[in-house]
PDB file of C-alpha atoms and ligand atoms in Angstrom:
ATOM      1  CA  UNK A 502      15.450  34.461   7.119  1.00 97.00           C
ATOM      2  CA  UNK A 503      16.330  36.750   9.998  1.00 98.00           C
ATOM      3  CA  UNK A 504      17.948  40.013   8.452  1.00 98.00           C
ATOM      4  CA  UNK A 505      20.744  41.457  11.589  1.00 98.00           C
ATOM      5  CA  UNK A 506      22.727  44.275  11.504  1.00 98.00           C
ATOM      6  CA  UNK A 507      24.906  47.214  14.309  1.00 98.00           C
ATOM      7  CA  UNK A 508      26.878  49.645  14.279  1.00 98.00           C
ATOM      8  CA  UNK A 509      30.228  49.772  15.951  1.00 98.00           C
ATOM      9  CA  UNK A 510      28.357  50.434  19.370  1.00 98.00           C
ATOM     10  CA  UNK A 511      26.026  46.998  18.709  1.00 98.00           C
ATOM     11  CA  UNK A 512      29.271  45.048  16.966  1.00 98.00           C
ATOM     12  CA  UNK A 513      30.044  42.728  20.120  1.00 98.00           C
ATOM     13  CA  UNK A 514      26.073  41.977  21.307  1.00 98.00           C
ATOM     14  CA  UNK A 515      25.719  41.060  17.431  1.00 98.00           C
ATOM     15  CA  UNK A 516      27.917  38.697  17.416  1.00 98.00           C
ATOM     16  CA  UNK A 517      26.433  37.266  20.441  1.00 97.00           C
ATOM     17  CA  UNK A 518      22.924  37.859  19.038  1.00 98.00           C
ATOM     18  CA  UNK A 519      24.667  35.774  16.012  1.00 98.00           C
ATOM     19  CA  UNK A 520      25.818  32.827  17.588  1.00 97.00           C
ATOM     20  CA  UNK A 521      22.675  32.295  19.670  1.00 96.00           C
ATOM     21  CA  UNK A 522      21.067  32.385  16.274  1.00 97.00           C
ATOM     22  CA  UNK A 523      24.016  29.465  15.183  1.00 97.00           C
ATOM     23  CA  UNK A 524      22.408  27.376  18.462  1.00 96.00           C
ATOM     24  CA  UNK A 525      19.001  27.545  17.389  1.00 95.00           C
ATOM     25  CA  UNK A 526      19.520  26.466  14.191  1.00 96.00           C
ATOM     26  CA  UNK A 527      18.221  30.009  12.899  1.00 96.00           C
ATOM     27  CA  UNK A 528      18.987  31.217   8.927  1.00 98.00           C
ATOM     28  CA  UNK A 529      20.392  35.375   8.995  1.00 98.00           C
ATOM     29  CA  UNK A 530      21.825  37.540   6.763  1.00 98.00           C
ATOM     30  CA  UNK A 531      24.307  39.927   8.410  1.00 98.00           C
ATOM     31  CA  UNK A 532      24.230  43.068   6.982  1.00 98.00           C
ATOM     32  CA  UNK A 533      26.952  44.647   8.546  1.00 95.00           C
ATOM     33  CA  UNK A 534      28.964  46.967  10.016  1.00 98.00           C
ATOM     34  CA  UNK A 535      32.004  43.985  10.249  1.00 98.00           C
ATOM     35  CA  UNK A 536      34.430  45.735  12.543  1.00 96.00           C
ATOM     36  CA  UNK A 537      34.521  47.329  15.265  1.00 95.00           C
ATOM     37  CA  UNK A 538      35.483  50.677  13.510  1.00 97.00           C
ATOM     38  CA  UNK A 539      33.141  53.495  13.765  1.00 98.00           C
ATOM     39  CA  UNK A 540      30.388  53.936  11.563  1.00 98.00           C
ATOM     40  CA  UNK A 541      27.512  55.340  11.175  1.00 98.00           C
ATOM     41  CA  UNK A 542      24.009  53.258  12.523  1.00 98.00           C
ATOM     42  CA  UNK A 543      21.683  55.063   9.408  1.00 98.00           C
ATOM     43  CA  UNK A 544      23.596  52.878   7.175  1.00 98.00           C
ATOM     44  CA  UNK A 545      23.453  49.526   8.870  1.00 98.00           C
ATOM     45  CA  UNK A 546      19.715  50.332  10.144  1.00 98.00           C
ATOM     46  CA  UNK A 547      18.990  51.191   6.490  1.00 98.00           C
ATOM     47  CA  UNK A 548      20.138  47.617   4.676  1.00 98.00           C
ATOM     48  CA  UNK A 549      18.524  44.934   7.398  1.00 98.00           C
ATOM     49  CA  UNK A 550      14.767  47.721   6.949  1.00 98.00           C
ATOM     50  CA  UNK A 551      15.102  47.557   2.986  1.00 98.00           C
ATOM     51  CA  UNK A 552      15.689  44.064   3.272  1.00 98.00           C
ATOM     52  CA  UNK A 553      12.476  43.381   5.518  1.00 98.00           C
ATOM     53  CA  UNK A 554      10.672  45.840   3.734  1.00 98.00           C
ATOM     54  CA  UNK A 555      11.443  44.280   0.321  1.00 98.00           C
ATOM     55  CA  UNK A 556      10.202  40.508   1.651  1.00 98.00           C
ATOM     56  CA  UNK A 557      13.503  39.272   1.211  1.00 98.00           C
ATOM     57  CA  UNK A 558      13.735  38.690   5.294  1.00 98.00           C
ATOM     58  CA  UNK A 559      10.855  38.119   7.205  1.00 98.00           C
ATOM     59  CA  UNK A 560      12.158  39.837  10.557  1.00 98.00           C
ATOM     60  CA  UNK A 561      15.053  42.322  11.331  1.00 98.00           C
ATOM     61  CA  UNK A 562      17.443  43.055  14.325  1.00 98.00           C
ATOM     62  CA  UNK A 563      19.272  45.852  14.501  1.00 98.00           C
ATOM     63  CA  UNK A 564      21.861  46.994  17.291  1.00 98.00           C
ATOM     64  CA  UNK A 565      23.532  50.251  18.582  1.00 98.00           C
ATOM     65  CA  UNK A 566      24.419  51.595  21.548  1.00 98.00           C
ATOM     66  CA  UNK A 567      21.036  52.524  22.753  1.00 98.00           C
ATOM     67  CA  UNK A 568      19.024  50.803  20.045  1.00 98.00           C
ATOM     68  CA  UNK A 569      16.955  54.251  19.535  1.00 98.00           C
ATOM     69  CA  UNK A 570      19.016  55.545  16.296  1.00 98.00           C
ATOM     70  CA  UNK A 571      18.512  52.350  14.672  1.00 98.00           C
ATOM     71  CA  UNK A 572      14.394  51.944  15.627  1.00 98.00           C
ATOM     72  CA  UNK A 573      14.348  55.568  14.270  1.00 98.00           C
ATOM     73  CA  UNK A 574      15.796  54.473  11.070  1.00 98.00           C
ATOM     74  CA  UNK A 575      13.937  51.534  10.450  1.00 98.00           C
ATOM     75  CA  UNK A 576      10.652  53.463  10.845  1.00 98.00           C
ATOM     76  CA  UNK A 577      11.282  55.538   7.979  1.00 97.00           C
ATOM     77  CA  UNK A 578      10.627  52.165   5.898  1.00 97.00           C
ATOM     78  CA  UNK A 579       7.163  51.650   4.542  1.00 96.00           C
ATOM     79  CA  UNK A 580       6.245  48.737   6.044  1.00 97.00           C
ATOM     80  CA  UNK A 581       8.443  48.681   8.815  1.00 98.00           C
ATOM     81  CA  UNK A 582       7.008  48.690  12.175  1.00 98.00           C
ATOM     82  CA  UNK A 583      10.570  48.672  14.408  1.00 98.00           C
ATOM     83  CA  UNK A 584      10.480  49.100  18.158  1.00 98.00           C
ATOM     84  CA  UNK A 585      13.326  48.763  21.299  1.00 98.00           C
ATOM     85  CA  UNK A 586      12.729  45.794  23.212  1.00 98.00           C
ATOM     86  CA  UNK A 587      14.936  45.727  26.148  1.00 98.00           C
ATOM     87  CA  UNK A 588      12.543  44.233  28.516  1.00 98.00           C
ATOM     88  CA  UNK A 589      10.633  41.103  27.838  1.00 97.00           C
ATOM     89  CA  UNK A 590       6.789  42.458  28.146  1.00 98.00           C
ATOM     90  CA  UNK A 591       7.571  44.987  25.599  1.00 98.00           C
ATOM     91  CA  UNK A 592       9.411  42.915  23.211  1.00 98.00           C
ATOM     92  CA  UNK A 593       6.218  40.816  23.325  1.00 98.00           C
ATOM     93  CA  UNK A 594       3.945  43.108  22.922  1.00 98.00           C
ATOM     94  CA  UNK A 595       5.777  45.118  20.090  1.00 98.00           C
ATOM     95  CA  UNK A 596       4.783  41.576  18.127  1.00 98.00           C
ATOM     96  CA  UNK A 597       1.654  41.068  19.696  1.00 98.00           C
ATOM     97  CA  UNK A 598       0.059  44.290  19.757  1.00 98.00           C
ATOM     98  CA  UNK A 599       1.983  46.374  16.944  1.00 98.00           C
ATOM     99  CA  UNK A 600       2.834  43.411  14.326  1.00 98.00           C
ATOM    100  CA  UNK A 601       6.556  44.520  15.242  1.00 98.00           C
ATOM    101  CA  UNK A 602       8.947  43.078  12.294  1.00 98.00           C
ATOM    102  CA  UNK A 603      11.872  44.843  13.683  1.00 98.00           C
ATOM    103  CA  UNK A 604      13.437  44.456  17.335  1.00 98.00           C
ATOM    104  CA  UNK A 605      16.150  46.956  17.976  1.00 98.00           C
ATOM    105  CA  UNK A 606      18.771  46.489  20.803  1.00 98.00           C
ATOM    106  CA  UNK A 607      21.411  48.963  22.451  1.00 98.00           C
ATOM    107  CA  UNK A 608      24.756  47.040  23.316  1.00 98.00           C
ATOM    108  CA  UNK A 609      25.406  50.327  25.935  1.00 98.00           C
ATOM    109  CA  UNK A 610      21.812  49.558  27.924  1.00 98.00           C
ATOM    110  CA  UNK A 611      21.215  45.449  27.760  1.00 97.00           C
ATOM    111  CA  UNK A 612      23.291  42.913  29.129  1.00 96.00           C
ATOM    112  CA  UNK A 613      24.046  40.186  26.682  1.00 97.00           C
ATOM    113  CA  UNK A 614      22.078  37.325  28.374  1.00 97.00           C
ATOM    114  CA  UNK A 615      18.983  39.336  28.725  1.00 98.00           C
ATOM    115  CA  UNK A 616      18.918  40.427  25.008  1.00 98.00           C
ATOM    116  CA  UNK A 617      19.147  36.533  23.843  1.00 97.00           C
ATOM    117  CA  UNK A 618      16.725  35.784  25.739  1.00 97.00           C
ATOM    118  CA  UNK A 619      14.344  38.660  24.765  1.00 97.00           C
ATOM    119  CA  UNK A 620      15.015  37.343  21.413  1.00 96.00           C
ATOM    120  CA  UNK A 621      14.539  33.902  22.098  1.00 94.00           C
ATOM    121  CA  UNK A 622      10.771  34.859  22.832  1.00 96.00           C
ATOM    122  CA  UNK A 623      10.377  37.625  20.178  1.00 97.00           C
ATOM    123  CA  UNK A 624      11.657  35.101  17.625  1.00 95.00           C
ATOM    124  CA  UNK A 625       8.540  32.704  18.401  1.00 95.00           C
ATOM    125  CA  UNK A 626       5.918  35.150  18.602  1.00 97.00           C
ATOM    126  CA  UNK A 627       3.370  35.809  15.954  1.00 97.00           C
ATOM    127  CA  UNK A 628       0.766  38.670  15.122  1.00 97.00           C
ATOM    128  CA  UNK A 629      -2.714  37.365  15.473  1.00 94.00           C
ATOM    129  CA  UNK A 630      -5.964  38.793  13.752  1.00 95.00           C
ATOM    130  CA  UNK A 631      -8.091  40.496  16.662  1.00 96.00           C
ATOM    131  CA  UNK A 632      -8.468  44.020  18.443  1.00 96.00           C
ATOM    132  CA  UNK A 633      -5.169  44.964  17.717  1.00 96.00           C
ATOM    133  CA  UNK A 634      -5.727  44.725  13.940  1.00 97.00           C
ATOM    134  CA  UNK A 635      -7.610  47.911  13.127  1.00 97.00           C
ATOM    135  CA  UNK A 636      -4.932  49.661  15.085  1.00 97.00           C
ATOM    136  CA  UNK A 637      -2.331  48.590  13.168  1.00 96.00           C
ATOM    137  CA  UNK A 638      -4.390  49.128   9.803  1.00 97.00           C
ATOM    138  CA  UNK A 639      -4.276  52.485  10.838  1.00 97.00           C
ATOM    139  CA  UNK A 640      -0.638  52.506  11.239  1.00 96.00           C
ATOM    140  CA  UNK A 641      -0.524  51.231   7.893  1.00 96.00           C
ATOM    141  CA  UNK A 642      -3.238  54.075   6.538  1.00 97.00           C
ATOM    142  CA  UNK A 643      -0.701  56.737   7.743  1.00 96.00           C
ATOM    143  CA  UNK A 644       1.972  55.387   5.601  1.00 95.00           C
ATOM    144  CA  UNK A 645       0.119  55.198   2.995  1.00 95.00           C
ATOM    145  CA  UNK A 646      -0.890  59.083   3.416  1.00 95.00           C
ATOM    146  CA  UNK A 647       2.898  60.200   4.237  1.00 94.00           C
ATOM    147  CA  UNK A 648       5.023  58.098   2.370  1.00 90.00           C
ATOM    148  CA  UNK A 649       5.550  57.336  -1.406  1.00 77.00           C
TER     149      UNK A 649
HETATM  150  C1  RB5 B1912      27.310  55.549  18.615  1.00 75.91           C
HETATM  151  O1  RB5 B1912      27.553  56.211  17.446  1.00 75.91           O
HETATM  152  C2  RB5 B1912      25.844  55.682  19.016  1.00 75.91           C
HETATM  153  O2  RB5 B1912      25.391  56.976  18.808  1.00 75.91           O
HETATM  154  C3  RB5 B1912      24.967  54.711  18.261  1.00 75.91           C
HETATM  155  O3  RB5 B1912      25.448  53.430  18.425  1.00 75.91           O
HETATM  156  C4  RB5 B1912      23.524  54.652  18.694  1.00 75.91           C
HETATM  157  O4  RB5 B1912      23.417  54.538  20.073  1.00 75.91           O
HETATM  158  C5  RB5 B1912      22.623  55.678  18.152  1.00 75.91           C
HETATM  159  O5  RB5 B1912      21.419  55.674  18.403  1.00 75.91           O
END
Protein backbone atom coordinates (compact mmCIF):
# COMPACT_ATOMS: atom_id res chain seq x y z
CA UNK A 1 0.00 0.00 0.00
CA UNK A 2 1.27 3.28 -1.38
CA UNK A 3 0.37 6.09 1.26
CA UNK A 4 -0.14 9.78 -1.18
CA UNK A 5 -0.88 12.95 -0.05
CA UNK A 6 -0.51 17.37 -1.31
CA UNK A 7 -1.34 20.26 -0.43
CA UNK A 8 -3.39 22.66 -2.45
CA UNK A 9 -0.15 23.48 -4.55
CA UNK A 10 0.35 19.37 -5.30
CA UNK A 11 -3.78 18.84 -5.54
CA UNK A 12 -3.88 18.56 -9.52
CA UNK A 13 -0.31 16.41 -10.07
CA UNK A 14 -1.97 14.10 -7.26
CA UNK A 15 -4.63 13.35 -8.93
CA UNK A 16 -2.59 12.58 -11.87
CA UNK A 17 -0.04 10.77 -9.67
CA UNK A 18 -3.50 8.91 -8.61
CA UNK A 19 -4.81 7.76 -11.68
CA UNK A 20 -1.47 6.51 -13.03
CA UNK A 21 -1.54 4.54 -9.83
CA UNK A 22 -5.47 3.34 -11.06
CA UNK A 23 -3.45 2.09 -14.53
CA UNK A 24 -0.99 0.11 -12.84
CA UNK A 25 -3.15 -1.64 -10.86
CA UNK A 26 -1.40 0.01 -7.68
CA UNK A 27 -3.31 -0.10 -3.92
CA UNK A 28 -3.03 3.89 -2.11
CA UNK A 29 -4.44 5.50 0.57
CA UNK A 30 -5.00 9.22 -0.07
CA UNK A 31 -4.47 11.12 2.76
CA UNK A 32 -5.55 14.30 1.71
CA UNK A 33 -5.81 17.66 1.28
CA UNK A 34 -9.28 16.95 -1.09
CA UNK A 35 -9.74 20.37 -2.59
CA UNK A 36 -8.12 22.66 -4.04
CA UNK A 37 -8.52 25.13 -1.04
CA UNK A 38 -5.49 26.25 0.69
CA UNK A 39 -3.96 24.40 3.32
CA UNK A 40 -1.24 23.91 4.97
CA UNK A 41 1.56 21.00 3.50
CA UNK A 42 2.80 20.11 7.50
CA UNK A 43 -0.49 18.55 7.82
CA UNK A 44 -0.80 16.47 4.70
CA UNK A 45 3.15 15.68 4.84
CA UNK A 46 2.50 14.66 8.47
CA UNK A 47 -0.46 11.78 7.88
CA UNK A 48 1.13 9.85 4.57
CA UNK A 49 5.04 9.98 7.16
CA UNK A 50 3.02 8.58 10.29
CA UNK A 51 1.46 6.24 8.12
CA UNK A 52 4.87 4.90 6.57
CA UNK A 53 6.47 5.27 9.70
CA UNK A 54 3.84 3.20 11.56
CA UNK A 55 4.15 0.10 8.76
CA UNK A 56 0.77 0.64 7.80
CA UNK A 57 2.11 1.78 4.06
CA UNK A 58 5.14 0.58 2.78
CA UNK A 59 6.06 3.80 0.62
CA UNK A 60 4.81 7.49 0.67
CA UNK A 61 4.33 10.36 -1.93
CA UNK A 62 3.83 13.53 -1.00
CA UNK A 63 3.24 16.75 -3.26
CA UNK A 64 3.50 20.61 -2.99
CA UNK A 65 4.47 23.19 -4.94
CA UNK A 66 8.14 22.65 -4.75
CA UNK A 67 8.09 19.30 -2.98
CA UNK A 68 10.79 20.77 -0.34
CA UNK A 69 8.13 21.65 2.59
CA UNK A 70 6.77 18.30 2.38
CA UNK A 71 10.48 16.25 2.24
CA UNK A 72 11.19 18.58 5.25
CA UNK A 73 8.24 17.28 7.04
CA UNK A 74 8.53 13.82 6.41
CA UNK A 75 12.11 13.82 7.77
CA UNK A 76 11.08 14.72 11.09
CA UNK A 77 9.59 10.99 11.20
CA UNK A 78 11.74 8.34 12.78
CA UNK A 79 12.15 6.15 10.21
CA UNK A 80 11.46 8.22 7.43
CA UNK A 81 14.10 8.73 4.94
CA UNK A 82 12.05 11.32 2.34
CA UNK A 83 13.87 12.97 -0.53
CA UNK A 84 12.70 15.29 -3.90
CA UNK A 85 12.99 13.36 -6.90
CA UNK A 86 12.36 15.49 -9.83
CA UNK A 87 14.86 13.97 -12.07
CA UNK A 88 15.10 10.31 -12.73
CA UNK A 89 18.92 9.55 -11.49
CA UNK A 90 18.05 10.99 -8.23
CA UNK A 91 14.79 9.43 -7.70
CA UNK A 92 16.79 6.22 -8.22
CA UNK A 93 19.31 6.72 -6.23
CA UNK A 94 17.26 8.19 -3.22
CA UNK A 95 16.05 4.20 -3.22
CA UNK A 96 19.16 2.79 -4.14
CA UNK A 97 21.63 4.53 -2.18
CA UNK A 98 19.54 6.11 0.83
CA UNK A 99 16.70 3.27 1.29
CA UNK A 100 14.35 6.35 0.33
CA UNK A 101 10.60 5.35 1.53
CA UNK A 102 9.34 8.71 0.69
CA UNK A 103 9.45 10.53 -2.87
CA UNK A 104 8.30 14.09 -2.66
CA UNK A 105 7.14 16.07 -5.80
CA UNK A 106 6.48 19.94 -6.43
CA UNK A 107 3.38 20.44 -8.84
CA UNK A 108 5.07 24.29 -9.44
CA UNK A 109 8.67 22.60 -10.74
CA UNK A 110 7.69 19.02 -12.61
CA UNK A 111 5.66 18.58 -15.49
CA UNK A 112 3.06 15.94 -15.04
CA UNK A 113 4.44 13.32 -17.52
CA UNK A 114 7.88 13.46 -16.12
CA UNK A 115 6.73 12.93 -12.46
CA UNK A 116 4.71 9.57 -13.56
CA UNK A 117 7.28 8.45 -15.02
CA UNK A 118 9.85 9.15 -12.22
CA UNK A 119 7.42 7.24 -10.27
CA UNK A 120 6.93 4.55 -12.52
CA UNK A 121 10.72 3.67 -11.85
CA UNK A 122 10.88 4.67 -8.13
CA UNK A 123 7.86 2.41 -7.59
CA UNK A 124 9.98 -0.76 -8.83
CA UNK A 125 13.10 -0.09 -7.19
CA UNK A 126 14.34 -1.82 -4.12
CA UNK A 127 17.15 -1.20 -1.40
CA UNK A 128 19.76 -3.85 -1.65
CA UNK A 129 22.25 -4.99 1.19
CA UNK A 130 25.85 -3.67 0.11
CA UNK A 131 28.13 -0.45 0.54
CA UNK A 132 25.38 1.68 0.94
CA UNK A 133 24.16 -0.16 4.07
CA UNK A 134 26.49 1.09 6.79
CA UNK A 135 25.67 4.52 5.51
CA UNK A 136 22.31 4.30 6.01
CA UNK A 137 22.79 2.46 9.51
CA UNK A 138 24.29 5.52 10.37
CA UNK A 139 21.42 7.52 9.29
CA UNK A 140 19.46 5.36 11.38
CA UNK A 141 22.14 5.73 14.54
CA UNK A 142 21.43 9.53 14.40
CA UNK A 143 17.82 9.04 14.92
CA UNK A 144 18.21 7.01 17.36
CA UNK A 145 20.56 9.70 19.24
CA UNK A 146 18.12 12.78 18.35
CA UNK A 147 14.82 11.53 18.37
CA UNK A 148 12.52 9.82 20.99
C1 LIG B 1 2.16 26.68 -1.05
O1 LIG B 1 1.69 26.89 0.21
C2 LIG B 1 3.61 26.19 -1.01
O2 LIG B 1 4.34 26.90 -0.07
C3 LIG B 1 3.69 24.71 -0.71
O3 LIG B 1 2.92 24.01 -1.61
C4 LIG B 1 5.06 24.10 -0.80
O4 LIG B 1 5.70 24.45 -1.98
C5 LIG B 1 5.94 24.25 0.37
O5 LIG B 1 7.05 23.73 0.41
Amino acid sequence: MIAIGSDHGGFELKKEVMAHLDARGLEYKDFGTYSDASCDYPVYGKAVAKAVASGECERGIIICGTGIGMAITANKFKGIRAAVGHDIFSAERSVLSNNCNVICFGERVIGKELAKKILGQWIGLTFKDGSSTPKVQEIRDIETENMR
